[in-house]
mmCIF file of C-alpha atoms in Angstrom:
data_model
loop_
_atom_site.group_PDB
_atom_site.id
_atom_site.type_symbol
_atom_site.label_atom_id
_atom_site.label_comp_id
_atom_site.label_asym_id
_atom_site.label_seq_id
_atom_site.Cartn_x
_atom_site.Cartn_y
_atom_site.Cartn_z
ATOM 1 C CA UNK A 104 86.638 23.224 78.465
ATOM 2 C CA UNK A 105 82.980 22.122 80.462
ATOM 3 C CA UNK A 106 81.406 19.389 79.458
ATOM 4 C CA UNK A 107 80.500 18.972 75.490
ATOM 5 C CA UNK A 108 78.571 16.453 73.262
ATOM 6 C CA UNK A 109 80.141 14.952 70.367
ATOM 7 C CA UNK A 110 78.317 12.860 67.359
ATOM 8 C CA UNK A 111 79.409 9.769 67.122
ATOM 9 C CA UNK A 112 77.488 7.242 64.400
ATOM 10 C CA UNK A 113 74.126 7.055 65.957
ATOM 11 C CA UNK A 114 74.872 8.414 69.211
ATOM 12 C CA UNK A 115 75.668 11.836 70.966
ATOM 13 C CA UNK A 116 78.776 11.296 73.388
ATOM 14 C CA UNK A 117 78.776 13.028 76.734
ATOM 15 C CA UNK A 118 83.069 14.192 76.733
ATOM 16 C CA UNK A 119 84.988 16.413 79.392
ATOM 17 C CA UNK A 120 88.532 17.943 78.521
ATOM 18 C CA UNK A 121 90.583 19.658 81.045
ATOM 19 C CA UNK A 122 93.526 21.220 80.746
ATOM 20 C CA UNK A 123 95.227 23.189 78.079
ATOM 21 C CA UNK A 124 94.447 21.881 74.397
ATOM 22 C CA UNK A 125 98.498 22.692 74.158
ATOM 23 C CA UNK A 126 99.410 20.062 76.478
ATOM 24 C CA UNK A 127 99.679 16.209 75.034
ATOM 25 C CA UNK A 128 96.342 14.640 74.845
ATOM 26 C CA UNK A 129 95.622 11.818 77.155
ATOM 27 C CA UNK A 130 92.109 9.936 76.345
ATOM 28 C CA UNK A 131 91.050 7.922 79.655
ATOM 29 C CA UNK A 132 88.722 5.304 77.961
ATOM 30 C CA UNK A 133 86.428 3.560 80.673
ATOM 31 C CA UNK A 134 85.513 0.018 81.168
ATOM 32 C CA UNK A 135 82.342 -1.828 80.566
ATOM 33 C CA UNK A 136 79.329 -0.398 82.167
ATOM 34 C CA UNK A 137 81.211 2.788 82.877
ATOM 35 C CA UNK A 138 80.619 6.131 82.925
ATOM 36 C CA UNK A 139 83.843 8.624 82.541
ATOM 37 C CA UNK A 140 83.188 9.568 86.397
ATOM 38 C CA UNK A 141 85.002 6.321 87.639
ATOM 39 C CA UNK A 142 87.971 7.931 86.040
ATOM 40 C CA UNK A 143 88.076 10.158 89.691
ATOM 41 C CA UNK A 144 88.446 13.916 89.250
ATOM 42 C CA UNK A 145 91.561 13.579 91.790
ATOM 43 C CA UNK A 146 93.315 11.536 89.489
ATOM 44 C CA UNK A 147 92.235 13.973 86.308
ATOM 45 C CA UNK A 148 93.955 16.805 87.927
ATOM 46 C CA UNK A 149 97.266 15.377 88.546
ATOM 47 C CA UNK A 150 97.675 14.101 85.020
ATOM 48 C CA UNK A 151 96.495 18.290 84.278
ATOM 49 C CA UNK A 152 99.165 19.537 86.993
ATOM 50 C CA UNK A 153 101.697 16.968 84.830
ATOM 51 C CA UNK A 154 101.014 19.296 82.270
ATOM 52 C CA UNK A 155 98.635 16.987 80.218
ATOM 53 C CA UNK A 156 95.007 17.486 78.156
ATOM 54 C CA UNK A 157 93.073 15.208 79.656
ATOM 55 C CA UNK A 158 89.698 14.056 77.834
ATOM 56 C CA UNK A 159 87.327 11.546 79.443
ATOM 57 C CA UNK A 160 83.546 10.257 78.331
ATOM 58 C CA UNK A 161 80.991 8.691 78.733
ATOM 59 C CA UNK A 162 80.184 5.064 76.496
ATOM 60 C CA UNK A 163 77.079 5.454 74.403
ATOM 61 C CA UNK A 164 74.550 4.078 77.508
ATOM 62 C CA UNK A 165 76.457 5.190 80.344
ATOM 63 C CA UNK A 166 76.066 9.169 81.735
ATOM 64 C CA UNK A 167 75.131 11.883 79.750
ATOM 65 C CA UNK A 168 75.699 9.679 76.343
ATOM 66 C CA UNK A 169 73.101 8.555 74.123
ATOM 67 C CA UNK A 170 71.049 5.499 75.808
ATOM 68 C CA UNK A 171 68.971 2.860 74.623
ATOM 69 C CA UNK A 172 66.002 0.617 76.231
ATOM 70 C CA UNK A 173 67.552 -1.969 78.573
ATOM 71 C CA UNK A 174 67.826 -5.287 76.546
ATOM 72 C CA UNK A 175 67.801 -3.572 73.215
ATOM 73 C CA UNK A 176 71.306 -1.941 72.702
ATOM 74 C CA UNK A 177 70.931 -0.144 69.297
ATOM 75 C CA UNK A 178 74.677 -0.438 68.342
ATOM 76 C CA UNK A 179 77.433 -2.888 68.193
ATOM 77 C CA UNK A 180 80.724 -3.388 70.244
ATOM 78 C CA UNK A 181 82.699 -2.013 66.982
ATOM 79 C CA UNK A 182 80.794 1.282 67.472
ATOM 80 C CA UNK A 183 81.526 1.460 71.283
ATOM 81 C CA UNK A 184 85.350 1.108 69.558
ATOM 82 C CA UNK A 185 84.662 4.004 67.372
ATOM 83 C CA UNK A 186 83.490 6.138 69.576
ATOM 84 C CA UNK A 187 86.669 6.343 71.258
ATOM 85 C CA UNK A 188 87.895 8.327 67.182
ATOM 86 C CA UNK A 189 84.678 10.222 67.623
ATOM 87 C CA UNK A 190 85.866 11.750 70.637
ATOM 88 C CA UNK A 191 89.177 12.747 69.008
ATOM 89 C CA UNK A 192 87.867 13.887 65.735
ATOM 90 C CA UNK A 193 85.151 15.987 67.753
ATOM 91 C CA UNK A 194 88.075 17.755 69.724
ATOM 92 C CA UNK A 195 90.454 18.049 66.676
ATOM 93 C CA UNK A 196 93.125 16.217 68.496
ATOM 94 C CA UNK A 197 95.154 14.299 65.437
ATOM 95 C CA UNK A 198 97.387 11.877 68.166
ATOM 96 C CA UNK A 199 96.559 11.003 71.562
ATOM 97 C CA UNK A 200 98.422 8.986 74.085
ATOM 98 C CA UNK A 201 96.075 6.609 74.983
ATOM 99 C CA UNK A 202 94.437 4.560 78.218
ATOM 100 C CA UNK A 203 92.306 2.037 78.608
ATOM 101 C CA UNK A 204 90.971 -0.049 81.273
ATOM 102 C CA UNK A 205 89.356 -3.478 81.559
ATOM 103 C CA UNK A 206 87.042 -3.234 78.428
ATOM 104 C CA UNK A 207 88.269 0.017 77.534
ATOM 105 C CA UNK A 208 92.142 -1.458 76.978
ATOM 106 C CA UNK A 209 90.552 -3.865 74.820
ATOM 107 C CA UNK A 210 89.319 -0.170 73.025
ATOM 108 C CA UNK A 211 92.629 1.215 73.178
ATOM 109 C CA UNK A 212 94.443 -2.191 71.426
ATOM 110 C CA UNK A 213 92.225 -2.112 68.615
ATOM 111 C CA UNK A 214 92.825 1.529 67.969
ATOM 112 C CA UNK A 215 96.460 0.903 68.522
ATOM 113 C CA UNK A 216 96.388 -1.839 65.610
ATOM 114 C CA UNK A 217 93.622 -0.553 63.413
ATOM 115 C CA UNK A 218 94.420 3.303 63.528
ATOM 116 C CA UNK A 219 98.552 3.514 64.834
ATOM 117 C CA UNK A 220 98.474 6.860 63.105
ATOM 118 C CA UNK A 221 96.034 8.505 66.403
ATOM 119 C CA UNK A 222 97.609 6.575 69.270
ATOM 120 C CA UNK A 223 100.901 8.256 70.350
ATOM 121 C CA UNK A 224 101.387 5.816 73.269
ATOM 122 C CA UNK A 225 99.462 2.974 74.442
ATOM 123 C CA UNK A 226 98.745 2.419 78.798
ATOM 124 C CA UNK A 227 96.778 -0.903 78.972
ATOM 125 C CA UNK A 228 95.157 -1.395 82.722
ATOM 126 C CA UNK A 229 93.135 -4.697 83.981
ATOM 127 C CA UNK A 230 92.949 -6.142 80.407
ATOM 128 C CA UNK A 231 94.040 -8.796 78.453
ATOM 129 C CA UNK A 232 95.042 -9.276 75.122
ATOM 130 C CA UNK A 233 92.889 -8.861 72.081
ATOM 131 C CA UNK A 234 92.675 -10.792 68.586
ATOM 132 C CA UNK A 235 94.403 -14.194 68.137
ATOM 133 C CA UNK A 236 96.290 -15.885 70.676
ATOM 134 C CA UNK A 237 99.950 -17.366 69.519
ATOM 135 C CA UNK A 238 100.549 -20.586 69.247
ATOM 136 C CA UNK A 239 103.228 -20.615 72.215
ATOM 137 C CA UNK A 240 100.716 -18.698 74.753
ATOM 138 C CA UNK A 241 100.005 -20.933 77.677
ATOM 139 C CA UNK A 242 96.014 -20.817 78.217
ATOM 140 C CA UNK A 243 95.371 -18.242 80.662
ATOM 141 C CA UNK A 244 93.717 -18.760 84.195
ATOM 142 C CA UNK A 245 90.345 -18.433 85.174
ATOM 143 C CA UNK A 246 88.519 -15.528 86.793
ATOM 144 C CA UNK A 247 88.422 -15.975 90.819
ATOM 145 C CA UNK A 248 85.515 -18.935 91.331
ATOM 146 C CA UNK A 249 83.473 -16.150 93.163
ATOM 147 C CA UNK A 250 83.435 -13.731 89.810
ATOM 148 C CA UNK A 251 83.003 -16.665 87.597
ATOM 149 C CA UNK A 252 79.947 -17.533 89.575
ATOM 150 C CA UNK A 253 78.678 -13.888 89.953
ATOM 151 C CA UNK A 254 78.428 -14.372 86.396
ATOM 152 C CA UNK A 255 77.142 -17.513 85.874
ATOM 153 C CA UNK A 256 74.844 -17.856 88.496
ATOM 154 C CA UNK A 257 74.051 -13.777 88.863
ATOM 155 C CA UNK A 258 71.395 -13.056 91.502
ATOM 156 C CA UNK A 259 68.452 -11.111 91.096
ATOM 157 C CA UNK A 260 69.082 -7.635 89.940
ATOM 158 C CA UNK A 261 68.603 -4.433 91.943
ATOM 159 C CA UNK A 262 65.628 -2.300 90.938
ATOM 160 C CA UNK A 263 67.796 -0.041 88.778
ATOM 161 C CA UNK A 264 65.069 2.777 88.847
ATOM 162 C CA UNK A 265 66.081 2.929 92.590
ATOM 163 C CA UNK A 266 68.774 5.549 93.108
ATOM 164 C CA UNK A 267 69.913 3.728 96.892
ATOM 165 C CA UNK A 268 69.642 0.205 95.522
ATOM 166 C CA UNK A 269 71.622 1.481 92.130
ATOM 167 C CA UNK A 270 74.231 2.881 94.374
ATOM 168 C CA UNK A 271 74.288 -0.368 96.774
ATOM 169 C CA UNK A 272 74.357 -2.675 93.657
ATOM 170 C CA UNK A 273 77.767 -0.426 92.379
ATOM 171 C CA UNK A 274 79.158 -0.817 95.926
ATOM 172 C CA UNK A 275 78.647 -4.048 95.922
ATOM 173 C CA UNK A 276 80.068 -4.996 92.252
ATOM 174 C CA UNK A 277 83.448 -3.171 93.047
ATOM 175 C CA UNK A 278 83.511 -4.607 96.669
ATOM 176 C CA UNK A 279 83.396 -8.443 94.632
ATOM 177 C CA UNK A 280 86.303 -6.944 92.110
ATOM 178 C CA UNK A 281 88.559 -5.725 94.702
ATOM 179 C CA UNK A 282 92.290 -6.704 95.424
ATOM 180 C CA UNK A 283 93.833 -6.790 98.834
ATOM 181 C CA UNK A 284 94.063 -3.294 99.591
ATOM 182 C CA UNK A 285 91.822 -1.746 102.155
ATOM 183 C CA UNK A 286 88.199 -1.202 100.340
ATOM 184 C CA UNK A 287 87.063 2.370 100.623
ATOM 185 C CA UNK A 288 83.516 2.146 100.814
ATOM 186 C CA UNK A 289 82.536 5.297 100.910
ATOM 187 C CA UNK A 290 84.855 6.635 97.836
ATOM 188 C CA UNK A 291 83.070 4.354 96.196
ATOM 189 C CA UNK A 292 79.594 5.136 97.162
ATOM 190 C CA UNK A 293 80.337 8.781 96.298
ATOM 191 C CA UNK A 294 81.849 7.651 92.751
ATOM 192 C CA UNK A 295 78.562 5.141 92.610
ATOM 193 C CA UNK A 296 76.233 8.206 93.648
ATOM 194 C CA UNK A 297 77.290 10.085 90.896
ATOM 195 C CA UNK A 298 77.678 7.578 88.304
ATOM 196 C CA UNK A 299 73.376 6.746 89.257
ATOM 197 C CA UNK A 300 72.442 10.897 89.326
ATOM 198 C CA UNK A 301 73.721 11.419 86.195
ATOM 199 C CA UNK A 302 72.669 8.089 84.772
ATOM 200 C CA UNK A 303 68.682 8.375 82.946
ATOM 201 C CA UNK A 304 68.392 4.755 82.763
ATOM 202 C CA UNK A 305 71.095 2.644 84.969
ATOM 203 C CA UNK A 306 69.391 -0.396 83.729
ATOM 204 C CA UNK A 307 70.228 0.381 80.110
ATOM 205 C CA UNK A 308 73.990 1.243 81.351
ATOM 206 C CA UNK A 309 73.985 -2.312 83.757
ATOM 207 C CA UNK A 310 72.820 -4.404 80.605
ATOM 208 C CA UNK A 311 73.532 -3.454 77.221
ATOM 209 C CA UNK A 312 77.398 -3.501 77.077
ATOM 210 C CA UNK A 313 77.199 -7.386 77.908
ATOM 211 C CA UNK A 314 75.230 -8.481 74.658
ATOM 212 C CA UNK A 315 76.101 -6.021 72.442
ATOM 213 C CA UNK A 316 76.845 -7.781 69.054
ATOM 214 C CA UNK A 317 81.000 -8.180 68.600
ATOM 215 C CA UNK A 318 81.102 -9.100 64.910
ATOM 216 C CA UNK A 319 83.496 -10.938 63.537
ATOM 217 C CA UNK A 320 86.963 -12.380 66.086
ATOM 218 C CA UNK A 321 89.691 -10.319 65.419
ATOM 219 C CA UNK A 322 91.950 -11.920 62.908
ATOM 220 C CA UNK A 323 94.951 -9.116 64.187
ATOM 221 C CA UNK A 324 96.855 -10.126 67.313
ATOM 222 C CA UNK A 325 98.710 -7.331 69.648
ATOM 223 C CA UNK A 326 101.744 -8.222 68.294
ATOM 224 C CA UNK A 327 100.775 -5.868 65.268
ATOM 225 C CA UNK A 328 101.017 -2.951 67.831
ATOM 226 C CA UNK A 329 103.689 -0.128 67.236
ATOM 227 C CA UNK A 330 102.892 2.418 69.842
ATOM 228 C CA UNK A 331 104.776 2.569 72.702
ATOM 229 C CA UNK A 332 103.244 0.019 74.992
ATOM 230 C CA UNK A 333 103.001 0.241 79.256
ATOM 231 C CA UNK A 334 100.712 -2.397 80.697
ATOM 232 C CA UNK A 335 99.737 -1.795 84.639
ATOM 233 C CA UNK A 336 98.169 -4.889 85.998
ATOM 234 C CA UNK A 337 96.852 -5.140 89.714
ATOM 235 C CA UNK A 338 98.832 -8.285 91.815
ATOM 236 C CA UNK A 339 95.521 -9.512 93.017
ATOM 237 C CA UNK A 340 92.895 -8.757 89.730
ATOM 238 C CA UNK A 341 90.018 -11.673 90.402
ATOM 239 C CA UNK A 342 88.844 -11.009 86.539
ATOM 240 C CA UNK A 343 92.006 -10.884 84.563
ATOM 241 C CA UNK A 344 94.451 -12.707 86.996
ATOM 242 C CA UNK A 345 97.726 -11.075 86.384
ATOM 243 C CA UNK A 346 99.195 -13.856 84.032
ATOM 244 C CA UNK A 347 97.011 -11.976 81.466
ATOM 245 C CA UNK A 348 98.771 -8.838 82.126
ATOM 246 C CA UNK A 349 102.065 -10.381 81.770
ATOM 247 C CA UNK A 350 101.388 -12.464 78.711
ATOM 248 C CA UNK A 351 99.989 -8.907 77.293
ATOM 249 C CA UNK A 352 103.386 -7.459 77.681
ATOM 250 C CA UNK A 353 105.058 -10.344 76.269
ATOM 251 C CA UNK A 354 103.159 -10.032 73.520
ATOM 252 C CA UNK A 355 103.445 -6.614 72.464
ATOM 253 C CA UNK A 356 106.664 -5.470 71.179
ATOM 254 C CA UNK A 357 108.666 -3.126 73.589
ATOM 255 C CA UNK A 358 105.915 -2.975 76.233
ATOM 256 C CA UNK A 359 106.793 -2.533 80.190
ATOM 257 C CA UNK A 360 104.409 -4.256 82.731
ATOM 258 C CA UNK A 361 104.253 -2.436 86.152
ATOM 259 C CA UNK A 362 102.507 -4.750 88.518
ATOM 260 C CA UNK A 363 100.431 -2.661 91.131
ATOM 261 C CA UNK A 364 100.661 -4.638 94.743
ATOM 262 C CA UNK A 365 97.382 -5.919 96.381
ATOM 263 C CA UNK A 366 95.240 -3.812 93.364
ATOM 264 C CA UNK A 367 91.898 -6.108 91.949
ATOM 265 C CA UNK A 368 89.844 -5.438 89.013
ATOM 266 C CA UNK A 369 89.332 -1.672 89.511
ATOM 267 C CA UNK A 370 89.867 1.695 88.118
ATOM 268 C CA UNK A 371 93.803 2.526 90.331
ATOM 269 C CA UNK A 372 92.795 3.765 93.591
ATOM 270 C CA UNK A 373 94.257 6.551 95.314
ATOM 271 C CA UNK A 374 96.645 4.504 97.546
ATOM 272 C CA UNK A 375 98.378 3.448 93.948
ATOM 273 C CA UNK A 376 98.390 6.718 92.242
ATOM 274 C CA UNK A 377 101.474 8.032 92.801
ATOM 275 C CA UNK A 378 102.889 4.870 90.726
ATOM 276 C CA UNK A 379 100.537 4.478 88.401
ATOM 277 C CA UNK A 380 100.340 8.726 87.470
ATOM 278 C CA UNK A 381 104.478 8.637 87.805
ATOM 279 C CA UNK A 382 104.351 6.325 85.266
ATOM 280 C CA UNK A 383 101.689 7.827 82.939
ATOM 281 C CA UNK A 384 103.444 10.504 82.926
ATOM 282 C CA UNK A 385 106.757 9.141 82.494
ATOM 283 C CA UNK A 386 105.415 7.145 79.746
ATOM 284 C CA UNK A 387 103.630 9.748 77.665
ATOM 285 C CA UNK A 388 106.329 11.975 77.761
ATOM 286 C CA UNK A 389 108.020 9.566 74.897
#
């Protein structure tokens, strides 16, 4: 199936299936800031040669989805969770087996507690546990001092409007969230150079997922979850350090935690994939 546009409330999603509709659903559900194109088309195919229907898209400001002005993000972060049903309802697929990462596993608990009914099985990547914390969790560490700073302390932007200072700025921004494995710069520059050509406004996609309005904390912890639950966490994650990762699995009843060796804050890159697709697959054929 090429590339499609679903509605969503207030937005028109940018959404690419491959594979047979037959074949189990599998909805790839980005992080923040991210377009579907970081989930690589490399890794796409082998979960299609596993004999999955793979369906990726792009979050309302990122892509070929509906975009707002930079600093003005006309939706909330509960609609950036409902997209994620849009997608599903606007492909008729009843069930998926679903995975997040970073942001988008915070997407993919939610609809795992709120909406069991869709979510087949649940693979949580790079993310940490949503709702309430209980009682006997021990506090969880701090992001690396260098991404706690890049945050705090962020220096002056790129000129977003600039396709080779876009692209740097992405470079750069993965290079910070890297693990210990050998940084392929120019993978990423070709991901990067995509992401900015089919981006209208980057500086709407760079800015509006970070202020978005969140509502109301979540009153439901992960505990609530019934799906079949397999959290991959990288050893070396500067963001979510992997004690989030295991205290995710703890949490959640049944779930397996697969720690991925010298893997950061990232997307799995190639030199993981033959764990991390072994184990989607493995996992989704429950």
């Amino acid at each position: 199936m090429p590339i499609t546009r679903i509605r969503a409330a207030g937005a028109e999603l940018c959404v690419e299936s491959l594979g047979s509709p037959q074949d189990p659903a599998v909805l790839l559900i980005a992080g923040a800031a991210s377009s579907m194109d970081w989930w690589e088309d490399g890794f796409c195919a082998r979960l299609v040669a596993g004999g999955r229907h793979v369906v990726r898209y792009d979050h309302r400001d990122t892509g070929g989805s509906t975009q707002w002005t930079a600093g003005q993000p006309g939706y909330t972060g509960a609609d950036l969770g409902a997209d994620a049903l849009a997608v599903l309802d606007g492909l008729g697929i009843a069930r998926a087996h679903v995975v997040g990462v970073s942001m988008g596993g915070g997407i993919a608990q939610e609809l795992a507690i709120d909406h069991a009914d869709r979510v087949a099985t649940l693979t949580l990547l790079s993310t940490t546990a949503v709702g309430p914390a209980p009682p006997d969790r021990p506090v969880p560490p701090p992001m690396r001092a260098d991404v706690a700073r890049s945050f705090a302390e962020p220096p002056p932007g790129p000129d977003w409007s600039d396709p080779d200072a876009a692209v740097a700025a992405f470079v750069e921004g993965e290079r910070l969230l890297r693990g210990t494995l050998a940084f392929d710069e120019e993978r990423v520059r070709a991901i990067a150079t995509r992401v900015v050509a089919r981006t209208p406004d980057v500086a709407a996609s760079m800015t509006n997922h970070w202020i978005v309005d969140q509502g109301e904390p979540r009153r439901t912890g992960v505990a609530a979850i019934t799906a079949p639950t397999l959290v991959l966490h990288g050893t070396e994650d500067p963001l979510f350090p992997p004690a989030h990762g295991r205290a995710l699995a703890a949490e959640v009843p049944g779930a397996r935690l697969v720690e991925l060796p010298g893997v950061g804050h990232q997307v799995p890159p190639p030199p993981v994939w033959d764990v991390v697709i072994t184990e989607i697959l493995g996992h989704t054929s429950r």
